[in-house]
Amino acid sequence: GGDAYVAVNVSPLQLEDEAFPELVAGALDKAGLEPRHLLLEVTEGLLLEERARTALHTLRHLGVRVAIDDFGTGYSSLSRLGDLPIDTLKIDQAFLRGLGVEGQQSAVLHAVISLAHTLHLTTIAEGVETVEQLAALRLTSCGLGQGYLLARPGAIEDIPARLALNAAVS
């Protein structure tokens, strides 16, 4: 479908390589994949590095999407969140542990989702493992989730079949 994408974790070493944006562009071209169908996932700490931010700005200019992985466990300052070269917050599964239970953890999750939406960022809840978590998550405005309950990790060879399935059910 139009919203299907491939998510790839990016390492610090890759972002230190000045040629990384060109390598990504070449790989997209070779695979015949439009840049908007690629989501690069980086850790919060990487966004503190100037070279990494420069590379990610270049990739976003090409149309590639960028996510902060495990948001809420690293070093990002909320005051800088709007200035980072990202499109998506992947909210760490630690926030889901208290979901559906009255208390501060649920309130914090709702606040993070609200802040992300105010900044026009997509949110993905990581680590959805129980039906109860999924039901409680559906009551938020998070929109997207990932975890063993929804789909298990797969091999790269499975990607075309998964994309075809997504297109069939969209």
Tab-separated table of N, CA, C and O in Angstrom, residues 9-136:
chain	number	residue	atom	x	y	z
A	9	ASN	N	17.475	-0.165	10.985
A	9	ASN	CA	18.275	0.446	12.049
A	9	ASN	C	19.600	0.925	11.472
A	9	ASN	O	20.217	0.233	10.666
A	10	VAL	N	20.024	2.110	11.899
A	10	VAL	CA	21.272	2.700	11.423
A	10	VAL	C	22.247	2.774	12.598
A	10	VAL	O	21.884	3.222	13.687
A	11	SER	N	23.480	2.358	12.359
A	11	SER	CA	24.486	2.354	13.418
A	11	SER	C	25.269	3.671	13.433
A	11	SER	O	25.306	4.391	12.433
A	12	PRO	N	25.920	3.959	14.561
A	12	PRO	CA	26.756	5.165	14.626
A	12	PRO	C	27.852	5.167	13.564
A	12	PRO	O	28.128	6.207	12.965
A	13	LEU	N	28.454	4.018	13.293
A	13	LEU	CA	29.521	3.950	12.288
A	13	LEU	C	29.015	4.322	10.907
A	13	LEU	O	29.710	4.988	10.138
A	14	GLN	N	27.804	3.906	10.581
A	14	GLN	CA	27.248	4.247	9.270
A	14	GLN	C	27.069	5.759	9.133
A	14	GLN	O	27.377	6.330	8.097
A	15	LEU	N	26.588	6.389	10.189
A	15	LEU	CA	26.338	7.828	10.109
A	15	LEU	C	27.618	8.654	10.174
A	15	LEU	O	27.616	9.825	9.821
A	16	GLU	N	28.715	8.054	10.606
A	16	GLU	CA	30.001	8.754	10.595
A	16	GLU	C	30.591	8.813	9.188
A	16	GLU	O	31.434	9.640	8.898
A	17	ASP	N	30.143	7.917	8.321
A	17	ASP	CA	30.640	7.851	6.952
A	17	ASP	C	29.979	8.951	6.124
A	17	ASP	O	28.763	8.959	5.946
A	18	GLU	N	30.774	9.878	5.616
A	18	GLU	CA	30.230	10.997	4.836
A	18	GLU	C	29.501	10.534	3.582
A	18	GLU	O	28.661	11.241	3.043
A	19	ALA	N	29.836	9.328	3.105
A	19	ALA	CA	29.213	8.805	1.889
A	19	ALA	C	27.890	8.089	2.176
A	19	ALA	O	27.230	7.629	1.243
A	20	PHE	N	27.489	8.003	3.440
A	20	PHE	CA	26.287	7.238	3.790
A	20	PHE	C	25.037	7.694	3.035
A	20	PHE	O	24.315	6.845	2.486
A	21	PRO	N	24.748	8.998	2.960
A	21	PRO	CA	23.554	9.396	2.195
A	21	PRO	C	23.594	8.934	0.736
A	21	PRO	O	22.579	8.495	0.191
A	22	GLU	N	24.779	8.987	0.121
A	22	GLU	CA	24.909	8.519	-1.266
A	22	GLU	C	24.702	7.015	-1.352
A	22	GLU	O	24.089	6.515	-2.306
A	23	LEU	N	25.194	6.265	-0.357
A	23	LEU	CA	25.006	4.813	-0.334
A	23	LEU	C	23.527	4.462	-0.219
A	23	LEU	O	23.034	3.558	-0.896
A	24	VAL	N	22.809	5.190	0.630
A	24	VAL	CA	21.377	4.951	0.789
A	24	VAL	C	20.642	5.266	-0.506
A	24	VAL	O	19.801	4.489	-0.968
A	25	ALA	N	20.959	6.395	-1.119
A	25	ALA	CA	20.317	6.778	-2.383
A	25	ALA	C	20.569	5.718	-3.453
A	25	ALA	O	19.654	5.349	-4.203
A	26	GLY	N	21.799	5.206	-3.519
A	26	GLY	CA	22.129	4.159	-4.483
A	26	GLY	C	21.371	2.872	-4.217
A	26	GLY	O	20.883	2.213	-5.143
A	27	ALA	N	21.253	2.506	-2.940
A	27	ALA	CA	20.527	1.286	-2.582
A	27	ALA	C	19.041	1.417	-2.920
A	27	ALA	O	18.419	0.462	-3.403
A	28	LEU	N	18.473	2.605	-2.690
A	28	LEU	CA	17.072	2.833	-3.039
A	28	LEU	C	16.862	2.694	-4.546
A	28	LEU	O	15.900	2.067	-4.994
A	29	ASP	N	17.769	3.285	-5.294
A	29	ASP	CA	17.680	3.222	-6.755
A	29	ASP	C	17.783	1.781	-7.238
A	29	ASP	O	16.982	1.334	-8.058
A	30	LYS	N	18.755	1.065	-6.706
A	30	LYS	CA	18.977	-0.341	-7.113
A	30	LYS	C	17.768	-1.206	-6.770
A	30	LYS	O	17.387	-2.090	-7.536
A	31	ALA	N	17.141	-0.939	-5.608
A	31	ALA	CA	15.992	-1.729	-5.174
A	31	ALA	C	14.685	-1.267	-5.816
A	31	ALA	O	13.665	-1.949	-5.709
A	32	GLY	N	14.715	-0.096	-6.472
A	32	GLY	CA	13.491	0.436	-7.057
A	32	GLY	C	12.498	0.888	-5.994
A	32	GLY	O	11.291	0.864	-6.209
A	33	LEU	N	13.007	1.311	-4.850
A	33	LEU	CA	12.167	1.727	-3.723
A	33	LEU	C	12.141	3.245	-3.638
A	33	LEU	O	13.189	3.891	-3.667
A	34	GLU	N	10.955	3.818	-3.557
A	34	GLU	CA	10.850	5.265	-3.396
A	34	GLU	C	11.355	5.644	-2.008
A	34	GLU	O	11.111	4.921	-1.040
A	35	PRO	N	12.057	6.769	-1.885
A	35	PRO	CA	12.611	7.164	-0.587
A	35	PRO	C	11.582	7.223	0.539
A	35	PRO	O	11.885	6.878	1.675
A	36	ARG	N	10.341	7.602	0.232
A	36	ARG	CA	9.320	7.712	1.289
A	36	ARG	C	8.942	6.357	1.876
A	36	ARG	O	8.290	6.282	2.911
A	37	HIS	N	9.356	5.278	1.230
A	37	HIS	CA	9.073	3.936	1.732
A	37	HIS	C	10.219	3.379	2.575
A	37	HIS	O	10.219	2.201	2.912
A	38	LEU	N	11.187	4.235	2.905
A	38	LEU	CA	12.300	3.830	3.767
A	38	LEU	C	12.258	4.657	5.044
A	38	LEU	O	12.202	5.892	4.993
A	39	LEU	N	12.281	3.985	6.178
A	39	LEU	CA	12.336	4.639	7.485
A	39	LEU	C	13.624	4.218	8.164
A	39	LEU	O	13.831	3.040	8.443
A	40	LEU	N	14.521	5.179	8.368
A	40	LEU	CA	15.770	4.902	9.059
A	40	LEU	C	15.571	5.160	10.544
A	40	LEU	O	15.088	6.220	10.936
A	41	GLU	N	15.944	4.182	11.366
A	41	GLU	CA	15.775	4.291	12.811
A	41	GLU	C	17.128	4.543	13.460
A	41	GLU	O	18.080	3.793	13.242
A	42	VAL	N	17.195	5.623	14.255
A	42	VAL	CA	18.435	5.981	14.948
A	42	VAL	C	18.143	6.153	16.434
A	42	VAL	O	17.015	6.463	16.823
A	43	THR	N	19.150	5.953	17.252
A	43	THR	CA	18.978	6.145	18.689
A	43	THR	C	19.091	7.628	19.028
A	43	THR	O	19.675	8.410	18.274
A	44	GLU	N	18.538	7.996	20.174
A	44	GLU	CA	18.553	9.395	20.584
A	44	GLU	C	19.969	9.949	20.670
A	44	GLU	O	20.221	11.075	20.268
A	45	GLY	N	20.893	9.155	21.211
A	45	GLY	CA	22.264	9.622	21.387
A	45	GLY	C	22.929	10.023	20.086
A	45	GLY	O	23.744	10.955	20.054
A	46	LEU	N	22.592	9.337	18.998
A	46	LEU	CA	23.182	9.667	17.691
A	46	LEU	C	22.829	11.075	17.251
A	46	LEU	O	23.593	11.723	16.542
A	47	LEU	N	21.679	11.559	17.675
A	47	LEU	CA	21.227	12.884	17.244
A	47	LEU	C	22.006	14.010	17.902
A	47	LEU	O	21.856	15.164	17.538
A	48	LEU	N	22.847	13.662	18.869
A	48	LEU	CA	23.709	14.664	19.482
A	48	LEU	C	24.943	14.932	18.633
A	48	LEU	O	25.625	15.940	18.816
A	49	GLU	N	25.239	14.026	17.695
A	49	GLU	CA	26.423	14.139	16.850
A	49	GLU	C	26.120	14.995	15.627
A	49	GLU	O	25.184	14.721	14.879
A	50	GLU	N	26.943	16.025	15.413
A	50	GLU	CA	26.729	16.949	14.299
A	50	GLU	C	26.753	16.238	12.947
A	50	GLU	O	25.904	16.482	12.082
A	51	ARG	N	27.711	15.329	12.755
A	51	ARG	CA	27.820	14.628	11.464
A	51	ARG	C	26.576	13.779	11.208
A	51	ARG	O	26.073	13.707	10.086
A	52	ALA	N	26.063	13.149	12.254
A	52	ALA	CA	24.854	12.332	12.106
A	52	ALA	C	23.662	13.197	11.726
A	52	ALA	O	22.889	12.849	10.825
A	53	ARG	N	23.503	14.332	12.395
A	53	ARG	CA	22.388	15.228	12.074
A	53	ARG	C	22.486	15.729	10.636
A	53	ARG	O	21.480	15.817	9.928
A	54	THR	N	23.701	16.047	10.191
A	54	THR	CA	23.897	16.514	8.812
A	54	THR	C	23.485	15.438	7.821
A	54	THR	O	22.766	15.699	6.850
A	55	ALA	N	23.927	14.202	8.056
A	55	ALA	CA	23.572	13.091	7.166
A	55	ALA	C	22.064	12.874	7.149
A	55	ALA	O	21.461	12.663	6.086
A	56	LEU	N	21.429	12.953	8.316
A	56	LEU	CA	19.988	12.725	8.385
A	56	LEU	C	19.214	13.857	7.703
A	56	LEU	O	18.191	13.603	7.058
A	57	HIS	N	19.687	15.085	7.820
A	57	HIS	CA	19.053	16.201	7.094
A	57	HIS	C	19.126	15.943	5.588
A	57	HIS	O	18.147	16.153	4.865
A	58	THR	N	20.290	15.486	5.104
A	58	THR	CA	20.467	15.185	3.681
A	58	THR	C	19.499	14.098	3.236
A	58	THR	O	18.833	14.213	2.202
A	59	LEU	N	19.377	13.032	4.043
A	59	LEU	CA	18.493	11.922	3.695
A	59	LEU	C	17.023	12.346	3.718
A	59	LEU	O	16.246	11.955	2.846
A	60	ARG	N	16.650	13.160	4.677
A	60	ARG	CA	15.267	13.635	4.723
A	60	ARG	C	14.970	14.506	3.510
A	60	ARG	O	13.858	14.487	2.983
A	61	HIS	N	15.965	15.283	3.060
A	61	HIS	CA	15.791	16.105	1.863
A	61	HIS	C	15.516	15.222	0.640
A	61	HIS	O	14.779	15.619	-0.271
A	62	LEU	N	16.088	14.000	0.637
A	62	LEU	CA	15.840	13.045	-0.442
A	62	LEU	C	14.449	12.420	-0.352
A	62	LEU	O	13.987	11.794	-1.296
A	63	GLY	N	13.808	12.555	0.814
A	63	GLY	CA	12.483	11.967	0.999
A	63	GLY	C	12.456	10.773	1.922
A	63	GLY	O	11.389	10.200	2.178
A	64	VAL	N	13.617	10.370	2.430
A	64	VAL	CA	13.696	9.250	3.376
A	64	VAL	C	13.141	9.722	4.713
A	64	VAL	O	13.341	10.863	5.121
A	65	ARG	N	12.439	8.836	5.409
A	65	ARG	CA	11.904	9.174	6.725
A	65	ARG	C	12.885	8.732	7.807
A	65	ARG	O	13.626	7.766	7.627
A	66	VAL	N	12.868	9.443	8.937
A	66	VAL	CA	13.802	9.160	10.032
A	66	VAL	C	13.022	9.072	11.334
A	66	VAL	O	12.156	9.903	11.606
A	67	ALA	N	13.353	8.055	12.145
A	67	ALA	CA	12.701	7.865	13.436
A	67	ALA	C	13.728	7.841	14.548
A	67	ALA	O	14.840	7.336	14.373
A	68	ILE	N	13.346	8.383	15.714
A	68	ILE	CA	14.126	8.155	16.933
A	68	ILE	C	13.637	6.832	17.498
A	68	ILE	O	12.447	6.676	17.801
A	69	ASP	N	14.535	5.870	17.625
A	69	ASP	CA	14.197	4.563	18.180
A	69	ASP	C	14.275	4.630	19.701
A	69	ASP	O	15.104	5.347	20.263
A	70	ASP	N	13.421	3.876	20.377
A	70	ASP	CA	13.435	3.782	21.846
A	70	ASP	C	13.317	5.141	22.511
A	70	ASP	O	13.971	5.412	23.526
A	71	PHE	N	12.475	6.025	21.966
A	71	PHE	CA	12.352	7.358	22.536
A	71	PHE	C	11.941	7.277	24.000
A	71	PHE	O	11.078	6.501	24.383
A	72	GLY	N	12.577	8.119	24.809
A	72	GLY	CA	12.270	8.174	26.231
A	72	GLY	C	13.294	7.481	27.098
A	72	GLY	O	13.222	7.524	28.314
A	73	THR	N	14.280	6.830	26.455
A	73	THR	CA	15.298	6.122	27.234
A	73	THR	C	16.675	6.759	27.073
A	73	THR	O	17.618	6.345	27.725
A	74	GLY	N	16.784	7.744	26.196
A	74	GLY	CA	18.094	8.314	25.875
A	74	GLY	C	18.276	9.705	26.412
A	74	GLY	O	17.836	10.032	27.510
A	75	TYR	N	18.893	10.553	25.595
A	75	TYR	CA	19.383	11.836	26.072
A	75	TYR	C	18.717	13.042	25.430
A	75	TYR	O	19.145	14.151	25.648
A	76	SER	N	17.703	12.821	24.609
A	76	SER	CA	17.103	13.959	23.910
A	76	SER	C	16.465	14.929	24.890
A	76	SER	O	15.802	14.529	25.840
A	77	SER	N	16.656	16.183	24.617
A	77	SER	CA	15.998	17.227	25.382
A	77	SER	C	14.680	17.539	24.692
A	77	SER	O	14.641	17.734	23.477
A	78	LEU	N	13.597	17.564	25.452
A	78	LEU	CA	12.305	17.871	24.851
A	78	LEU	C	12.305	19.248	24.203
A	78	LEU	O	11.625	19.465	23.208
A	79	SER	N	13.110	20.147	24.722
A	79	SER	CA	13.157	21.494	24.157
A	79	SER	C	13.762	21.505	22.755
A	79	SER	O	13.504	22.416	21.984
A	80	ARG	N	14.552	20.481	22.410
A	80	ARG	CA	15.189	20.411	21.089
A	80	ARG	C	14.441	19.501	20.126
A	80	ARG	O	14.796	19.387	18.961
A	81	LEU	N	13.411	18.829	20.610
A	81	LEU	CA	12.746	17.815	19.806
A	81	LEU	C	12.255	18.354	18.466
A	81	LEU	O	12.378	17.695	17.441
A	82	GLY	N	11.722	19.557	18.450
A	82	GLY	CA	11.208	20.132	17.212
A	82	GLY	C	12.280	20.486	16.201
A	82	GLY	O	11.987	20.671	15.025
A	83	ASP	N	13.547	20.559	16.629
A	83	ASP	CA	14.639	20.922	15.731
A	83	ASP	C	15.371	19.713	15.147
A	83	ASP	O	16.255	19.875	14.315
A	84	LEU	N	15.033	18.516	15.606
A	84	LEU	CA	15.757	17.326	15.164
A	84	LEU	C	15.284	16.886	13.781
A	84	LEU	O	14.109	17.048	13.433
A	85	PRO	N	16.179	16.277	12.990
A	85	PRO	CA	15.820	15.830	11.634
A	85	PRO	C	15.078	14.490	11.665
A	85	PRO	O	15.580	13.460	11.241
A	86	ILE	N	13.870	14.506	12.229
A	86	ILE	CA	13.093	13.277	12.367
A	86	ILE	C	11.669	13.493	11.881
A	86	ILE	O	11.185	14.611	11.772
A	87	ASP	N	11.003	12.368	11.598
A	87	ASP	CA	9.598	12.362	11.211
A	87	ASP	C	8.757	11.578	12.209
A	87	ASP	O	7.551	11.736	12.266
A	88	THR	N	9.424	10.673	12.955
A	88	THR	CA	8.729	9.670	13.741
A	88	THR	C	9.379	9.481	15.100
A	88	THR	O	10.602	9.486	15.213
A	89	LEU	N	8.545	9.303	16.131
A	89	LEU	CA	9.020	8.891	17.454
A	89	LEU	C	8.589	7.449	17.677
A	89	LEU	O	7.406	7.136	17.589
A	90	LYS	N	9.549	6.581	17.942
A	90	LYS	CA	9.232	5.214	18.336
A	90	LYS	C	9.322	5.178	19.856
A	90	LYS	O	10.396	5.243	20.432
A	91	ILE	N	8.169	5.122	20.490
A	91	ILE	CA	8.075	5.233	21.939
A	91	ILE	C	8.464	3.911	22.578
A	91	ILE	O	7.887	2.861	22.276
A	92	ASP	N	9.439	3.964	23.463
A	92	ASP	CA	9.981	2.758	24.084
A	92	ASP	C	8.899	1.977	24.821
A	92	ASP	O	7.975	2.542	25.395
A	93	GLN	N	9.062	0.651	24.815
A	93	GLN	CA	8.079	-0.230	25.429
A	93	GLN	C	7.925	-0.021	26.930
A	93	GLN	O	6.919	-0.418	27.517
A	94	ALA	N	8.881	0.630	27.572
A	94	ALA	CA	8.755	0.912	29.001
A	94	ALA	C	7.501	1.732	29.283
A	94	ALA	O	6.880	1.585	30.339
A	95	PHE	N	7.081	2.576	28.332
A	95	PHE	CA	5.886	3.386	28.520
A	95	PHE	C	4.616	2.545	28.457
A	95	PHE	O	3.589	2.938	28.988
A	96	LEU	N	4.672	1.395	27.793
A	96	LEU	CA	3.486	0.546	27.656
A	96	LEU	C	3.217	-0.274	28.906
A	96	LEU	O	2.103	-0.745	29.106
A	97	ARG	N	4.217	-0.469	29.738
A	97	ARG	CA	4.042	-1.317	30.919
A	97	ARG	C	2.938	-0.814	31.837
A	97	ARG	O	2.229	-1.595	32.434
A	98	GLY	N	2.778	0.496	31.931
A	98	GLY	CA	1.738	1.049	32.787
A	98	GLY	C	0.483	1.435	32.035
A	98	GLY	O	-0.447	1.990	32.610
A	99	LEU	N	0.421	1.125	30.749
A	99	LEU	CA	-0.715	1.530	29.927
A	99	LEU	C	-1.980	0.810	30.369
A	99	LEU	O	-1.979	-0.385	30.611
A	100	GLY	N	-3.052	1.563	30.469
A	100	GLY	CA	-4.319	0.976	30.880
A	100	GLY	C	-4.508	0.976	32.379
A	100	GLY	O	-5.563	0.631	32.884
A	101	VAL	N	-3.466	1.360	33.107
A	101	VAL	CA	-3.539	1.428	34.561
A	101	VAL	C	-3.528	2.902	34.936
A	101	VAL	O	-2.756	3.674	34.385
A	102	GLU	N	-4.407	3.285	35.831
A	102	GLU	CA	-4.407	4.676	36.268
A	102	GLU	C	-3.052	5.002	36.881
A	102	GLU	O	-2.499	4.209	37.624
A	103	GLY	N	-2.526	6.138	36.559
A	103	GLY	CA	-1.266	6.529	37.158
A	103	GLY	C	-0.447	7.391	36.235
A	103	GLY	O	-0.852	7.729	35.122
A	104	GLN	N	0.739	7.733	36.718
A	104	GLN	CA	1.577	8.677	36.002
A	104	GLN	C	2.152	8.113	34.715
A	104	GLN	O	2.338	8.847	33.756
A	105	GLN	N	2.453	6.804	34.667
A	105	GLN	CA	3.050	6.235	33.454
A	105	GLN	C	2.117	6.416	32.256
A	105	GLN	O	2.542	6.808	31.184
A	106	SER	N	0.838	6.160	32.450
A	106	SER	CA	-0.132	6.335	31.380
A	106	SER	C	-0.238	7.811	31.001
A	106	SER	O	-0.320	8.152	29.819
A	107	ALA	N	-0.202	8.689	31.996
A	107	ALA	CA	-0.267	10.131	31.732
A	107	ALA	C	0.950	10.595	30.941
A	107	ALA	O	0.832	11.428	30.033
A	108	VAL	N	2.128	10.065	31.266
A	108	VAL	CA	3.351	10.435	30.545
A	108	VAL	C	3.254	9.985	29.088
A	108	VAL	O	3.590	10.730	28.173
A	109	LEU	N	2.767	8.767	28.865
A	109	LEU	CA	2.613	8.276	27.495
A	109	LEU	C	1.682	9.190	26.701
A	109	LEU	O	2.006	9.583	25.578
A	110	HIS	N	0.552	9.536	27.270
A	110	HIS	CA	-0.391	10.422	26.578
A	110	HIS	C	0.260	11.781	26.285
A	110	HIS	O	0.052	12.348	25.216
A	111	ALA	N	1.065	12.291	27.218
A	111	ALA	CA	1.729	13.587	27.019
A	111	ALA	C	2.755	13.509	25.892
A	111	ALA	O	2.854	14.429	25.066
A	112	VAL	N	3.521	12.415	25.832
A	112	VAL	CA	4.521	12.244	24.768
A	112	VAL	C	3.831	12.168	23.411
A	112	VAL	O	4.261	12.808	22.442
A	113	ILE	N	2.749	11.415	23.324
A	113	ILE	CA	2.009	11.291	22.062
A	113	ILE	C	1.443	12.651	21.648
A	113	ILE	O	1.544	13.045	20.479
A	114	SER	N	0.891	13.379	22.590
A	114	SER	CA	0.330	14.704	22.301
A	114	SER	C	1.415	15.663	21.812
A	114	SER	O	1.222	16.396	20.829
A	115	LEU	N	2.568	15.654	22.490
A	115	LEU	CA	3.682	16.505	22.073
A	115	LEU	C	4.135	16.152	20.664
A	115	LEU	O	4.340	17.026	19.823
A	116	ALA	N	4.271	14.854	20.384
A	116	ALA	CA	4.699	14.418	19.046
A	116	ALA	C	3.724	14.896	17.982
A	116	ALA	O	4.135	15.397	16.934
A	117	HIS	N	2.446	14.770	18.244
A	117	HIS	CA	1.452	15.200	17.254
A	117	HIS	C	1.480	16.712	17.055
A	117	HIS	O	1.308	17.181	15.933
A	118	THR	N	1.725	17.452	18.124
A	118	THR	CA	1.845	18.905	18.002
A	118	THR	C	3.015	19.269	17.089
A	118	THR	O	2.950	20.241	16.339
A	119	LEU	N	4.074	18.451	17.131
A	119	LEU	CA	5.253	18.664	16.288
A	119	LEU	C	5.118	17.985	14.920
A	119	LEU	O	6.082	17.918	14.162
A	120	HIS	N	3.933	17.459	14.619
A	120	HIS	CA	3.643	16.780	13.346
A	120	HIS	C	4.520	15.556	13.142
A	120	HIS	O	4.985	15.280	12.024
A	121	LEU	N	4.753	14.809	14.211
A	121	LEU	CA	5.535	13.579	14.147
A	121	LEU	C	4.601	12.375	14.239
A	121	LEU	O	3.615	12.399	14.967
A	122	THR	N	4.933	11.337	13.503
A	122	THR	CA	4.235	10.066	13.620
A	122	THR	C	4.722	9.376	14.886
A	122	THR	O	5.893	9.488	15.243
A	123	THR	N	3.834	8.648	15.558
A	123	THR	CA	4.244	7.907	16.755
A	123	THR	C	4.018	6.414	16.546
A	123	THR	O	2.998	6.003	15.976
A	124	ILE	N	4.992	5.630	17.005
A	124	ILE	CA	4.907	4.177	16.962
A	124	ILE	C	5.219	3.666	18.365
A	124	ILE	O	6.284	3.959	18.913
A	125	ALA	N	4.310	2.919	18.944
A	125	ALA	CA	4.551	2.317	20.258
A	125	ALA	C	5.285	0.995	20.055
A	125	ALA	O	4.819	0.126	19.313
A	126	GLU	N	6.431	0.854	20.702
A	126	GLU	CA	7.227	-0.361	20.580
A	126	GLU	C	6.849	-1.369	21.659
A	126	GLU	O	6.420	-0.990	22.745
A	127	GLY	N	7.034	-2.643	21.348
A	127	GLY	CA	6.901	-3.685	22.359
A	127	GLY	C	5.482	-4.039	22.732
A	127	GLY	O	5.211	-4.417	23.869
A	128	VAL	N	4.540	-3.959	21.775
A	128	VAL	CA	3.163	-4.361	22.053
A	128	VAL	C	3.146	-5.890	22.100
A	128	VAL	O	3.349	-6.550	21.087
A	129	GLU	N	2.906	-6.426	23.298
A	129	GLU	CA	3.004	-7.874	23.482
A	129	GLU	C	1.741	-8.525	23.996
A	129	GLU	O	1.600	-9.744	23.941
A	130	THR	N	0.796	-7.733	24.518
A	130	THR	CA	-0.421	-8.329	25.067
A	130	THR	C	-1.651	-7.681	24.443
A	130	THR	O	-1.613	-6.539	23.977
A	131	VAL	N	-2.746	-8.428	24.468
A	131	VAL	CA	-4.019	-7.923	23.966
A	131	VAL	C	-4.457	-6.717	24.792
A	131	VAL	O	-5.014	-5.749	24.255
A	132	GLU	N	-4.176	-6.749	26.101
A	132	GLU	CA	-4.544	-5.632	26.973
A	132	GLU	C	-3.791	-4.358	26.597
A	132	GLU	O	-4.367	-3.264	26.580
A	133	GLN	N	-2.496	-4.492	26.295
A	133	GLN	CA	-1.712	-3.328	25.861
A	133	GLN	C	-2.274	-2.761	24.565
A	133	GLN	O	-2.416	-1.544	24.407
A	134	LEU	N	-2.599	-3.637	23.624
A	134	LEU	CA	-3.130	-3.186	22.340
A	134	LEU	C	-4.466	-2.470	22.529
A	134	LEU	O	-4.699	-1.410	21.940
A	135	ALA	N	-5.332	-3.024	23.368
A	135	ALA	CA	-6.633	-2.401	23.615
A	135	ALA	C	-6.454	-1.017	24.242
A	135	ALA	O	-7.107	-0.052	23.831
A	136	ALA	N	-5.556	-0.904	25.213
A	136	ALA	CA	-5.314	0.390	25.861
A	136	ALA	C	-4.652	1.365	24.889
A	136	ALA	O	-4.964	2.556	24.883
